[in-house]
mmCIF file of C-alpha atoms and ligand atoms in Angstrom:
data_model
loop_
_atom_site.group_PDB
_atom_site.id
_atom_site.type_symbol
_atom_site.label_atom_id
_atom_site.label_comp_id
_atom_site.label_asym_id
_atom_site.label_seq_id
_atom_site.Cartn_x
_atom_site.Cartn_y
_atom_site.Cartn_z
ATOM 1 C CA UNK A 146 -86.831 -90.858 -86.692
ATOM 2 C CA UNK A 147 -87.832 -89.890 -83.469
ATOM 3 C CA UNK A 148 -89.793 -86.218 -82.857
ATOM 4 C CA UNK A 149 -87.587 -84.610 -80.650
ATOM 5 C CA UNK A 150 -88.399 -82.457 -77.766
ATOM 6 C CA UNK A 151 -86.563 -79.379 -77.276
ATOM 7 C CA UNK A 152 -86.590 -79.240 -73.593
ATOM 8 C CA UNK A 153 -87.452 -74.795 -72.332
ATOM 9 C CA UNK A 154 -84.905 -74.062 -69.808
ATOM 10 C CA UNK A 155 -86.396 -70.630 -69.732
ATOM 11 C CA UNK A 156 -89.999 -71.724 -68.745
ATOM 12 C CA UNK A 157 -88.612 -74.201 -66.117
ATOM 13 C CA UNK A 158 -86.470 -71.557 -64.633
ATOM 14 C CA UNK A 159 -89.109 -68.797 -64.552
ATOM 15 C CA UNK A 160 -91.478 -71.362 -63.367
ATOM 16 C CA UNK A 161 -88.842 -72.261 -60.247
ATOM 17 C CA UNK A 162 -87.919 -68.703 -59.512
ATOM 18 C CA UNK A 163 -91.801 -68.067 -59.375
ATOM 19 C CA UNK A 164 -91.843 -71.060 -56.792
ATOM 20 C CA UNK A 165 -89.055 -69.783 -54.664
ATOM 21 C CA UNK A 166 -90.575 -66.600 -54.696
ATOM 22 C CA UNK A 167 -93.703 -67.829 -53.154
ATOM 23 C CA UNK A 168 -92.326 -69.794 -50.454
ATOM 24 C CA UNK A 169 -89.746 -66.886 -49.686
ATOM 25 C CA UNK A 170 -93.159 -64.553 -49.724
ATOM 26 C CA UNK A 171 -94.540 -67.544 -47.104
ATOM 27 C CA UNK A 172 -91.465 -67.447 -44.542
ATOM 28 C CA UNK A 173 -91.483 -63.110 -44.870
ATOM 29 C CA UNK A 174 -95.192 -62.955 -44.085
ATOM 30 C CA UNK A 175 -94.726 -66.083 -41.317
ATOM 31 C CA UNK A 176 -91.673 -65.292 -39.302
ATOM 32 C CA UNK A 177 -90.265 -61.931 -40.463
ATOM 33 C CA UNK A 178 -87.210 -63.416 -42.269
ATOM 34 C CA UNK A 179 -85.806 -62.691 -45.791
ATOM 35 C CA UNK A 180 -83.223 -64.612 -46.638
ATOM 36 C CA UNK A 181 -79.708 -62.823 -47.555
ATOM 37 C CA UNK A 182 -77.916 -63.807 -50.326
ATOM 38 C CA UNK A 183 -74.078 -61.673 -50.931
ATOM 39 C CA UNK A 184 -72.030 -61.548 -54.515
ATOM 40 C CA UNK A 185 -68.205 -61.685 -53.988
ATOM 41 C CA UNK A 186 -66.820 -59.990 -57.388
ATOM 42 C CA UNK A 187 -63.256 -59.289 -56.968
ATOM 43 C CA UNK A 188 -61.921 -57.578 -60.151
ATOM 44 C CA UNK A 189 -63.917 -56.501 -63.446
ATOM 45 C CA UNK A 190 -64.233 -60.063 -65.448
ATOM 46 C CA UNK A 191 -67.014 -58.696 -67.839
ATOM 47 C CA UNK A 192 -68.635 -61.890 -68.042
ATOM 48 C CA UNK A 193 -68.791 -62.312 -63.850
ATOM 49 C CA UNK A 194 -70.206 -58.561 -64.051
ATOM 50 C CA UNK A 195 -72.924 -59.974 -66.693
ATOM 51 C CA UNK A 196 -73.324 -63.066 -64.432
ATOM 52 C CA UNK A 197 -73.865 -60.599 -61.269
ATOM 53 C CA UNK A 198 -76.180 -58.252 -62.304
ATOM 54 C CA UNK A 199 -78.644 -60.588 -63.512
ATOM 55 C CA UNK A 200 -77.767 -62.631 -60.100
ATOM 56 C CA UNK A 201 -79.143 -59.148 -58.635
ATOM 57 C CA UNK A 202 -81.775 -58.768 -60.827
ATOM 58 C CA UNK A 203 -83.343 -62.278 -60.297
ATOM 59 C CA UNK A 204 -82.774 -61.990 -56.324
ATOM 60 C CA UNK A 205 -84.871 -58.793 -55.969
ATOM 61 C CA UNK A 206 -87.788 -59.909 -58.120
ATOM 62 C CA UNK A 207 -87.694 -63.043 -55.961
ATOM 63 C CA UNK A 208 -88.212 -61.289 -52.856
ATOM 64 C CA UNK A 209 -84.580 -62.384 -51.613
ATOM 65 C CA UNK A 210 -82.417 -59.345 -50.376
ATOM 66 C CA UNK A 211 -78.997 -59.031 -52.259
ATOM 67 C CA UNK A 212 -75.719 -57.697 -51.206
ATOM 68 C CA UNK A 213 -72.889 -57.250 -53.848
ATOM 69 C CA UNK A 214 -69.623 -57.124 -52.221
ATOM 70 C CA UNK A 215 -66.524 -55.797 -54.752
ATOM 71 C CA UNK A 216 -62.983 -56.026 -54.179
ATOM 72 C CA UNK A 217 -60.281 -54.496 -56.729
ATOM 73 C CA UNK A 218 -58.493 -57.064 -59.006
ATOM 74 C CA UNK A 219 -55.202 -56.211 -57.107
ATOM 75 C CA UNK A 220 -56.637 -57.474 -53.435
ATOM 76 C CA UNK A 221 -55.000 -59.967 -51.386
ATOM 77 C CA UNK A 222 -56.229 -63.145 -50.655
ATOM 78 C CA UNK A 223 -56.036 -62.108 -46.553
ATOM 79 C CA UNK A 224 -58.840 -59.212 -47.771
ATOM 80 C CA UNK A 225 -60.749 -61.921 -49.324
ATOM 81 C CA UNK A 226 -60.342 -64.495 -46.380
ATOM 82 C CA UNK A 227 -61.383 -61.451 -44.207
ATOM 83 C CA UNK A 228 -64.484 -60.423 -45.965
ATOM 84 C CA UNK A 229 -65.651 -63.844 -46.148
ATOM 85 C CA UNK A 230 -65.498 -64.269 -42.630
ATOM 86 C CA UNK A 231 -67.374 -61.011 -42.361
ATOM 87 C CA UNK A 232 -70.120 -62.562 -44.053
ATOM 88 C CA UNK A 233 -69.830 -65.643 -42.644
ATOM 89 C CA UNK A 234 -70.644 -63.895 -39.263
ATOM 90 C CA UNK A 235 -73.410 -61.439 -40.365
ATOM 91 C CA UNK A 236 -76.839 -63.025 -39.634
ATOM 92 C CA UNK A 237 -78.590 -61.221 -42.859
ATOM 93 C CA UNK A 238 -76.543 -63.239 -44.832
ATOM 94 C CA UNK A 239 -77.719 -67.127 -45.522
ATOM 95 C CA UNK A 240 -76.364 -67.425 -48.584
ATOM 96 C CA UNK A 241 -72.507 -66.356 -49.813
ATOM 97 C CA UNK A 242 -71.092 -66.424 -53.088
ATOM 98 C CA UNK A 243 -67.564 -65.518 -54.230
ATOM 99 C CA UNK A 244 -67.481 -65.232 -58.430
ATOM 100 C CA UNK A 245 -64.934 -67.503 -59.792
ATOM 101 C CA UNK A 246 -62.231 -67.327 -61.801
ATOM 102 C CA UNK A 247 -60.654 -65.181 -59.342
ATOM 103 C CA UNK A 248 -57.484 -63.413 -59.947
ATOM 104 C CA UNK A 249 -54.140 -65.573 -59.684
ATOM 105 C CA UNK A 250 -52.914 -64.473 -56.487
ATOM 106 C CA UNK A 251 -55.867 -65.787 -54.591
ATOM 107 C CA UNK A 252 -56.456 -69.117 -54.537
ATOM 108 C CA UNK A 253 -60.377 -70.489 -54.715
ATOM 109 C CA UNK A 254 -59.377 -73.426 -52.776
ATOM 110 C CA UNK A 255 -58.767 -71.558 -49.615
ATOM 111 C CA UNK A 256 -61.441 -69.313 -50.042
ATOM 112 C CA UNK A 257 -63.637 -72.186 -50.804
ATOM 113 C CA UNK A 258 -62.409 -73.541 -47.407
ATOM 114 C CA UNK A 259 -63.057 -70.816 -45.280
ATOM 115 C CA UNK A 260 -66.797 -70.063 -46.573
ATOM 116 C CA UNK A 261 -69.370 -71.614 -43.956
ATOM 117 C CA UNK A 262 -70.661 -74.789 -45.000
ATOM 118 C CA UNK A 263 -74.162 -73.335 -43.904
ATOM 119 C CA UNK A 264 -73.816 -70.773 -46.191
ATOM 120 C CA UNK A 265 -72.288 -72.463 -49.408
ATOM 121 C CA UNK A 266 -75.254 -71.721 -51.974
ATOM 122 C CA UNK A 267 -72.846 -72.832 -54.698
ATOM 123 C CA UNK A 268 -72.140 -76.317 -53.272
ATOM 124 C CA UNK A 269 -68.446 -76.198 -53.369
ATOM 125 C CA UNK A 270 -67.083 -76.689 -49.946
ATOM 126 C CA UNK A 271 -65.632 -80.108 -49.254
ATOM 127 C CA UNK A 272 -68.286 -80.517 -46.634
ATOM 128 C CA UNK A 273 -71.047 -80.086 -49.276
ATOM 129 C CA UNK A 274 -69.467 -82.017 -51.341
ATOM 130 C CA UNK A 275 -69.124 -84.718 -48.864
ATOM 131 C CA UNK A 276 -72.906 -84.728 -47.831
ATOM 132 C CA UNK A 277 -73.925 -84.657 -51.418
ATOM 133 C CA UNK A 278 -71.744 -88.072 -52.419
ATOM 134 C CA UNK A 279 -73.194 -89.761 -48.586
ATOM 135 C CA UNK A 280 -76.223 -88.841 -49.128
ATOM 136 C CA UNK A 281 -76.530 -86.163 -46.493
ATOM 137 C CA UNK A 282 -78.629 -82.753 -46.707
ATOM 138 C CA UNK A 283 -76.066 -80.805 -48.891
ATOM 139 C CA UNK A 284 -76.458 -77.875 -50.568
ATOM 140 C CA UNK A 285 -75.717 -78.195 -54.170
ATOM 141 C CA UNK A 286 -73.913 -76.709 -56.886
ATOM 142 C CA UNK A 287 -76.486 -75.215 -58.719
ATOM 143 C CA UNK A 288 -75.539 -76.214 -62.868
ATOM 144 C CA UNK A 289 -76.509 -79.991 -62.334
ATOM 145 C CA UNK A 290 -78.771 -79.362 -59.772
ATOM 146 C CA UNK A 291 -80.963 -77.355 -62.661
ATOM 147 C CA UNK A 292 -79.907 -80.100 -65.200
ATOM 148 C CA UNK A 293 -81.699 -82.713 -62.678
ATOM 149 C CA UNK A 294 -85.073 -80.410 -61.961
ATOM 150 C CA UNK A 295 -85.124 -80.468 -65.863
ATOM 151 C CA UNK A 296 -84.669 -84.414 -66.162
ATOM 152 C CA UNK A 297 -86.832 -84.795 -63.735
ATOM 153 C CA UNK A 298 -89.809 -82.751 -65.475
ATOM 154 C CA UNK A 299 -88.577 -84.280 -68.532
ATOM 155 C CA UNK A 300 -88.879 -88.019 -68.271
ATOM 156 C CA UNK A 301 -90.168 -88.126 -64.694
ATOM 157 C CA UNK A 302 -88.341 -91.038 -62.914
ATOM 158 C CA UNK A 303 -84.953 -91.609 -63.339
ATOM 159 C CA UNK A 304 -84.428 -94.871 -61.343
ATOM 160 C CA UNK A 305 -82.509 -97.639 -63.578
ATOM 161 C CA UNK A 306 -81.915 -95.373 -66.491
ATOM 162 C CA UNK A 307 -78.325 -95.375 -67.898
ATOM 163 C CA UNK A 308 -76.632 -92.154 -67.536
ATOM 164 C CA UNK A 309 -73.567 -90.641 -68.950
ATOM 165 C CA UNK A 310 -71.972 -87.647 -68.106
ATOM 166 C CA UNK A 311 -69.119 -86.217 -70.167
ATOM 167 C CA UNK A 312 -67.048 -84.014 -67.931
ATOM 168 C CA UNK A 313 -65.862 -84.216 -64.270
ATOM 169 C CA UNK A 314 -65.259 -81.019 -62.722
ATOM 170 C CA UNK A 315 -66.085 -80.463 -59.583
ATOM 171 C CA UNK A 316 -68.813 -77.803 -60.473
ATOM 172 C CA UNK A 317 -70.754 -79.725 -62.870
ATOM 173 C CA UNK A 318 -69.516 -83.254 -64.003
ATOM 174 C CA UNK A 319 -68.908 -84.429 -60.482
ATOM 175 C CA UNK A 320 -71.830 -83.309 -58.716
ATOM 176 C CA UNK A 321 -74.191 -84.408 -61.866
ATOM 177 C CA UNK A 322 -72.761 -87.962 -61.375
ATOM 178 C CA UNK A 323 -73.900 -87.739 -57.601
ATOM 179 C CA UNK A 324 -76.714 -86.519 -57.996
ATOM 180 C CA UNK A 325 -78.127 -89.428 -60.638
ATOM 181 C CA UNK A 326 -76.446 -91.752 -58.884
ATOM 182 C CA UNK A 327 -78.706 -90.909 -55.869
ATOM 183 C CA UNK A 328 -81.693 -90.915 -58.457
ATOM 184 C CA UNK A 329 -80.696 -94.526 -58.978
ATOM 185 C CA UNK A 330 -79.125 -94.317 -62.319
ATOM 186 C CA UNK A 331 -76.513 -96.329 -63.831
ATOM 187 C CA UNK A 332 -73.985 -93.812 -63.786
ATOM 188 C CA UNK A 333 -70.672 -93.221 -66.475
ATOM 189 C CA UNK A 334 -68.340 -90.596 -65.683
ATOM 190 C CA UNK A 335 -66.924 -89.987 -69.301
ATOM 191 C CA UNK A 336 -63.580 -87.004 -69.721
ATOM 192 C CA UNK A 337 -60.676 -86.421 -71.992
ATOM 193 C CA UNK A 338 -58.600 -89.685 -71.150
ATOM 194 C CA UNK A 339 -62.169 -91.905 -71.687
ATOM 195 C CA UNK A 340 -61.468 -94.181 -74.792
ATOM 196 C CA UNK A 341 -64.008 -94.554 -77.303
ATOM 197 C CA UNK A 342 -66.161 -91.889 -76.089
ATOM 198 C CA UNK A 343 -68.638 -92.438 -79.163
ATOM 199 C CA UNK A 344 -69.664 -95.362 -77.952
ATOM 200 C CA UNK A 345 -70.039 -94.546 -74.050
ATOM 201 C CA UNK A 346 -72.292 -92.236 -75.410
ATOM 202 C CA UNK A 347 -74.103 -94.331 -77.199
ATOM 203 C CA UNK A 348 -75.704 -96.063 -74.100
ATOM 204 C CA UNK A 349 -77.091 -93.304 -72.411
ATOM 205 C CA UNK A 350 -80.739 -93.077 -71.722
ATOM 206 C CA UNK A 351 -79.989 -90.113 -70.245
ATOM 207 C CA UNK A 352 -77.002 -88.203 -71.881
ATOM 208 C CA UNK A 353 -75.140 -84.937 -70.182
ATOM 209 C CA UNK A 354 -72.816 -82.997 -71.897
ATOM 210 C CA UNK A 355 -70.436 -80.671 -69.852
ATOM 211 C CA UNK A 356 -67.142 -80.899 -71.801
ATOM 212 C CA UNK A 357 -66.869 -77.051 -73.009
ATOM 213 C CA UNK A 358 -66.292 -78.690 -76.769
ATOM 214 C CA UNK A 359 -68.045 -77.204 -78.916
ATOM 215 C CA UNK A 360 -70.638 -79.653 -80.967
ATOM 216 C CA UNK A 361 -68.207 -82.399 -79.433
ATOM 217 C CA UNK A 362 -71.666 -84.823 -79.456
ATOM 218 C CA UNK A 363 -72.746 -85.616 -82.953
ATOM 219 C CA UNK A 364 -75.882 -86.974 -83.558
ATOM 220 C CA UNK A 365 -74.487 -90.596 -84.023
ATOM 221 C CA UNK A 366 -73.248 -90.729 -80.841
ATOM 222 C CA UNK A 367 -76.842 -90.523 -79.309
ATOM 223 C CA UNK A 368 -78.858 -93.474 -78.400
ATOM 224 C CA UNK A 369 -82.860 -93.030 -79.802
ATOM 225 C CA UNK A 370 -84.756 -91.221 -77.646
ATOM 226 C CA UNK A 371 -82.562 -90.499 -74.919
ATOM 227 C CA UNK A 372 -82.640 -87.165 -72.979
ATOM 228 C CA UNK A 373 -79.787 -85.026 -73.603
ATOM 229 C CA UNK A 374 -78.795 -82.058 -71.396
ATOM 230 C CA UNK A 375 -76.305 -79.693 -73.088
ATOM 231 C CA UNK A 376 -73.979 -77.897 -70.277
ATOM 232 C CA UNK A 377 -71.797 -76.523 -72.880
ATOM 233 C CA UNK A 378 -71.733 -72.738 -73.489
ATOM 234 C CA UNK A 379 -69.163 -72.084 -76.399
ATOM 235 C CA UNK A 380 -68.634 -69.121 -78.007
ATOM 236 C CA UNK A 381 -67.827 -69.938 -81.598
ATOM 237 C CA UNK A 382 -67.093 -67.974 -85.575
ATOM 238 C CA UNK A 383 -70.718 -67.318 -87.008
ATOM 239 C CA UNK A 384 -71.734 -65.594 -90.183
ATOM 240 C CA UNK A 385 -70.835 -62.619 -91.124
ATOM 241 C CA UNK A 386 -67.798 -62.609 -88.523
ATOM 242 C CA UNK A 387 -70.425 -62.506 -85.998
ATOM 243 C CA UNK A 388 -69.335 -64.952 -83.541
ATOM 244 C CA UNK A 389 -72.553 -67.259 -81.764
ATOM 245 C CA UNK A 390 -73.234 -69.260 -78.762
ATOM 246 C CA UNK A 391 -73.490 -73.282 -79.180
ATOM 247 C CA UNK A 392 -73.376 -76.255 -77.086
ATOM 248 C CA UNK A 393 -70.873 -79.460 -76.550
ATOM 249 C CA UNK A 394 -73.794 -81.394 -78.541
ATOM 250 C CA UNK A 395 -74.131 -80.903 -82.391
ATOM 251 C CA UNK A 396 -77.797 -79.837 -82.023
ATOM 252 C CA UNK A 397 -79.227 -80.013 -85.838
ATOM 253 C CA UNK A 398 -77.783 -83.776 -85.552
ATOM 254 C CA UNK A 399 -79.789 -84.943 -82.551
ATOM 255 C CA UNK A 400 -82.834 -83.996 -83.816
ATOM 256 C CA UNK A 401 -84.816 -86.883 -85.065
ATOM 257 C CA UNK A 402 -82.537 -88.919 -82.828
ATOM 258 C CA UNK A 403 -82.715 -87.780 -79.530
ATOM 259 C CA UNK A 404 -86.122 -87.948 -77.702
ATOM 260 C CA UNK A 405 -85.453 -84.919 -76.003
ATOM 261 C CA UNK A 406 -82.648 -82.151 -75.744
ATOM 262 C CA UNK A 407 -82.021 -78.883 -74.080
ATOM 263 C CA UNK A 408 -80.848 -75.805 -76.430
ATOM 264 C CA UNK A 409 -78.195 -73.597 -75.707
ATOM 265 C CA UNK A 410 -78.760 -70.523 -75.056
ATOM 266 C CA UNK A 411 -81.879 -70.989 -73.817
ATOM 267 C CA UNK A 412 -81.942 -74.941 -71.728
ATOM 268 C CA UNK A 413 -79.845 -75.227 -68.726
ATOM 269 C CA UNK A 414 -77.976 -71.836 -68.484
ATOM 270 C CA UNK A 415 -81.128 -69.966 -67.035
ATOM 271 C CA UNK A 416 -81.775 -72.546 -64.697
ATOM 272 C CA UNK A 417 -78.464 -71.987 -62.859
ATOM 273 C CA UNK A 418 -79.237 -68.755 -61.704
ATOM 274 C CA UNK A 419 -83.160 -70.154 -60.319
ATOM 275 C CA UNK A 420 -81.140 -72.649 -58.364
ATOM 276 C CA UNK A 421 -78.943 -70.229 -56.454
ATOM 277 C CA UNK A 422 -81.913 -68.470 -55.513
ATOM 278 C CA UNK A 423 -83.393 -71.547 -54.404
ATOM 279 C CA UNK A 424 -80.479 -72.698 -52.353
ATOM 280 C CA UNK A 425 -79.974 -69.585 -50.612
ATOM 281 C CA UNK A 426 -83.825 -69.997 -49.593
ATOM 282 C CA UNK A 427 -83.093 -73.581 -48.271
ATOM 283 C CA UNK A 428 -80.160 -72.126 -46.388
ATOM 284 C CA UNK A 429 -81.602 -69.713 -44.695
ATOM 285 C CA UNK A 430 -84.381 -72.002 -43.707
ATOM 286 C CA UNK A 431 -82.185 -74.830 -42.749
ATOM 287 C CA UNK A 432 -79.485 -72.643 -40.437
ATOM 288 C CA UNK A 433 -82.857 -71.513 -38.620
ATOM 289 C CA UNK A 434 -84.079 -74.362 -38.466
ATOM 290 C CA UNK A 435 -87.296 -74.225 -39.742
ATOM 291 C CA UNK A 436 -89.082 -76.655 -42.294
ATOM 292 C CA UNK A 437 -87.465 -76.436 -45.700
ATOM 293 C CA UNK A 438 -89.954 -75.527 -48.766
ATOM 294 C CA UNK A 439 -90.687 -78.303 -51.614
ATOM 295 C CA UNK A 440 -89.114 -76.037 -54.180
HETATM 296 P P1 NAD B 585 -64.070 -77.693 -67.126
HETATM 297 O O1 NAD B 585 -63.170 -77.220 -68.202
HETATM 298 O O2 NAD B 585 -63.724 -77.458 -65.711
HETATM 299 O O3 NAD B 585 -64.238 -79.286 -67.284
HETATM 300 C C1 NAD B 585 -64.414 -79.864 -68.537
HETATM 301 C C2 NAD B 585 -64.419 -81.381 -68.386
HETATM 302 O O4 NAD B 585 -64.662 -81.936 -69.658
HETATM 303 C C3 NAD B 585 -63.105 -81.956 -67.892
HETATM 304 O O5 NAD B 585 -63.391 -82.862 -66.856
HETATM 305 C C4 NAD B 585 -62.526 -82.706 -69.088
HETATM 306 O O6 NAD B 585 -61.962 -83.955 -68.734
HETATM 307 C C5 NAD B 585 -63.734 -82.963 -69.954
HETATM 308 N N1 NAD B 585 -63.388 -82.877 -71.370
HETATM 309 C C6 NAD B 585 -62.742 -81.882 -72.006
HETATM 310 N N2 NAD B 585 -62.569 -82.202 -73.306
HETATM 311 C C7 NAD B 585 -63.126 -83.406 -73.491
HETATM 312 C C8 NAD B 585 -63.257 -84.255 -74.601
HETATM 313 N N3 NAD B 585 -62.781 -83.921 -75.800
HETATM 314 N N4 NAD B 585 -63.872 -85.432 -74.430
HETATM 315 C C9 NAD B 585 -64.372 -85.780 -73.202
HETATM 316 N N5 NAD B 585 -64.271 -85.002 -72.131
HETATM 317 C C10 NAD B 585 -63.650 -83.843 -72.260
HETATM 318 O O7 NAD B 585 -65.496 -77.135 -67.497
HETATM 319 P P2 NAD B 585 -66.842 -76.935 -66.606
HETATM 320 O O8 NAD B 585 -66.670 -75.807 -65.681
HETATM 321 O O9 NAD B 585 -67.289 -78.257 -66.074
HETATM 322 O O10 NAD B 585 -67.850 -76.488 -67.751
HETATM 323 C C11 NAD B 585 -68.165 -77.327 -68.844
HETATM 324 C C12 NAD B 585 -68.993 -76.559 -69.835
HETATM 325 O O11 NAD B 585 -70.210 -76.180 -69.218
HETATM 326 C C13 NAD B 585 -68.355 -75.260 -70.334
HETATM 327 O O12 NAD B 585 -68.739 -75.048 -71.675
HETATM 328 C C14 NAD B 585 -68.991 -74.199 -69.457
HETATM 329 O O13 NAD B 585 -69.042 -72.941 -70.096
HETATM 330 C C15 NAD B 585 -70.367 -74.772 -69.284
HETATM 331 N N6 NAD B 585 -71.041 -74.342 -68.044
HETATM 332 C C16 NAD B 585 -72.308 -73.879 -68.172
HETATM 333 C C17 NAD B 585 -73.011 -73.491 -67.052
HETATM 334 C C18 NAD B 585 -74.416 -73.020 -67.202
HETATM 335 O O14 NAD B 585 -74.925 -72.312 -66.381
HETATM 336 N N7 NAD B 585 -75.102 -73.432 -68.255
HETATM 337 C C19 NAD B 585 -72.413 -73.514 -65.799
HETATM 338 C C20 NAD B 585 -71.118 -74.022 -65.687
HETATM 339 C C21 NAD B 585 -70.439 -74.441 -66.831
#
């Protein structure tokens, strides 16, 4: 039996947001400039209006100016194209970001496309994503960028650790595998056609779960003391017909096991939100460009 850590993905995420704060307080009080950041909802998803007002809420108390943008769940995908252009040409705005799913007439791809790369605070433009696997300066999707600010103030350096990632989309399983490659990890992408996921697992110093399964990690498929980051947000059946919020890792199991592991709610989710704020502080410093804050 190991003591297991539980990693607080709310302390680390107030403590960033406190840190872009600062430097955005720096660049106001230095050059006069407070970086833009504009929400793209199109359509009433009630968990994208959730996502959006705390977006808003976070981006005001970091000293950021925010700019929601709405668009009704009927609109074309030439209003879309149109407004993102817009904002790709207003110099308030460094940072854009359109709230996905969007409805099926519009597709994200060409959206995605047409954003400026300069202004991609979610990471998701082919030239991002480009930069980010060559090593470039790329802005990054901001999910595994919080899961690696959290490794990193977890076990400190990363460099020869085994890592597996289960899960390879192109917002979180993808870009996690990039990103710990560049720490100098050995990385395995895991997903649904991996065979004998169990014991992939299994060798992973460093273990991150982004499946959307819920509990799909039991505690047998952890190594001892590895560091496990839990992506997954599921909603599942609680008590009482009340229904509850767990991971892709089968939490109760890893401890003991695990040397450390984020919760959910409560580990990597609030860092996502930190890490827009601090991309769309990078961007705005970068498209001026100025020196970029260690944030
Ligand atoms: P996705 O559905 O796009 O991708 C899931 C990936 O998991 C796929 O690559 C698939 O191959 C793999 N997968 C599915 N079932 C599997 C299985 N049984 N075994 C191995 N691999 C399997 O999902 P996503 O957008 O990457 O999100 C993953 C999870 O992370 C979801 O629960 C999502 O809600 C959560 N998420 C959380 C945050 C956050 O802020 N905390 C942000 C984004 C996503």
């Amino acid at each position: 039996m190991v003591e297991t850590r539980v990693i607080d993905g709310k302390a680390s995420a107030a403590s960033l947001r406190r840190r872009v704060a600062a430097a955005a307080a720096e660049l106001a009080a230095r050059s006069g400039i407070v970086p833009g950041l504009a929400a793209v909802l199109v359509g009433a998803d009630p968990a994208s209006e959730i996502y959006v007002r705390s977006k808003a809420k976070a981006t005001r108390e970091a000293g950021l100016a925010g700019f929601e943008h709405r668009l009704p769940a009927a609109a074309s995908e030439a209003e879309l194209l149109a407004l993102v252009a817009k904002l790709n040409a207003d110099p308030a705005i460094d940072g854009i970001l359109v709230q996905l799913p969007l409805p099926p007439q519009i597709d994200p791809q060409r959206i995605i496309a047409a954003l400026d790369p300069a202004k991609d605070v979610d990471g998701f433009h082919a030239e991002n994503v480009g930069r980010l696997w060559s090593g470039g300066r790329a802005l990054v999707p901001c999910t595994p960028w919080g899961c690696l600010v959290l490794l990193r103030e977890t076990t400190g350096t990363l460099a020869g650790a085994e890592a597996v990632v289960i899960g390879r989309s192109n917002i979180v399983g993808k870009p996690m595998a990039a990103l710990l490659l560049a720490e100098h990890c050995t990385v395995t992408l895991a997903h649904s056609r991996s065979r004998d996921l169990p014991a992939i697992a299994r060798r992973a110093d460093i273990l991150v779960a982004a499946a959307g399964r819920a509990e799909l990690v039991r505690g047998s498929w952890i190594k001892q003391g590895a560091t496990v980051i839990d992506v997954g947000i599921n909603r599942v059946a609680g008590d009482g017909g009340k229904s509850r919020l767990v991971g892709d890792v089968a939490f109760a199991e890893a401890l003991g096991i695990a040397g450390a592991i984020t919760p959910v709610p409560g580990g990597v989710g609030p860092m996502t939100i930190a890490c827009l704020l601090r991309n769309t502080l990078i961007a705005a410093c970068r498209r001026r460009g100025l020196p970029e804050p260690a944030v």
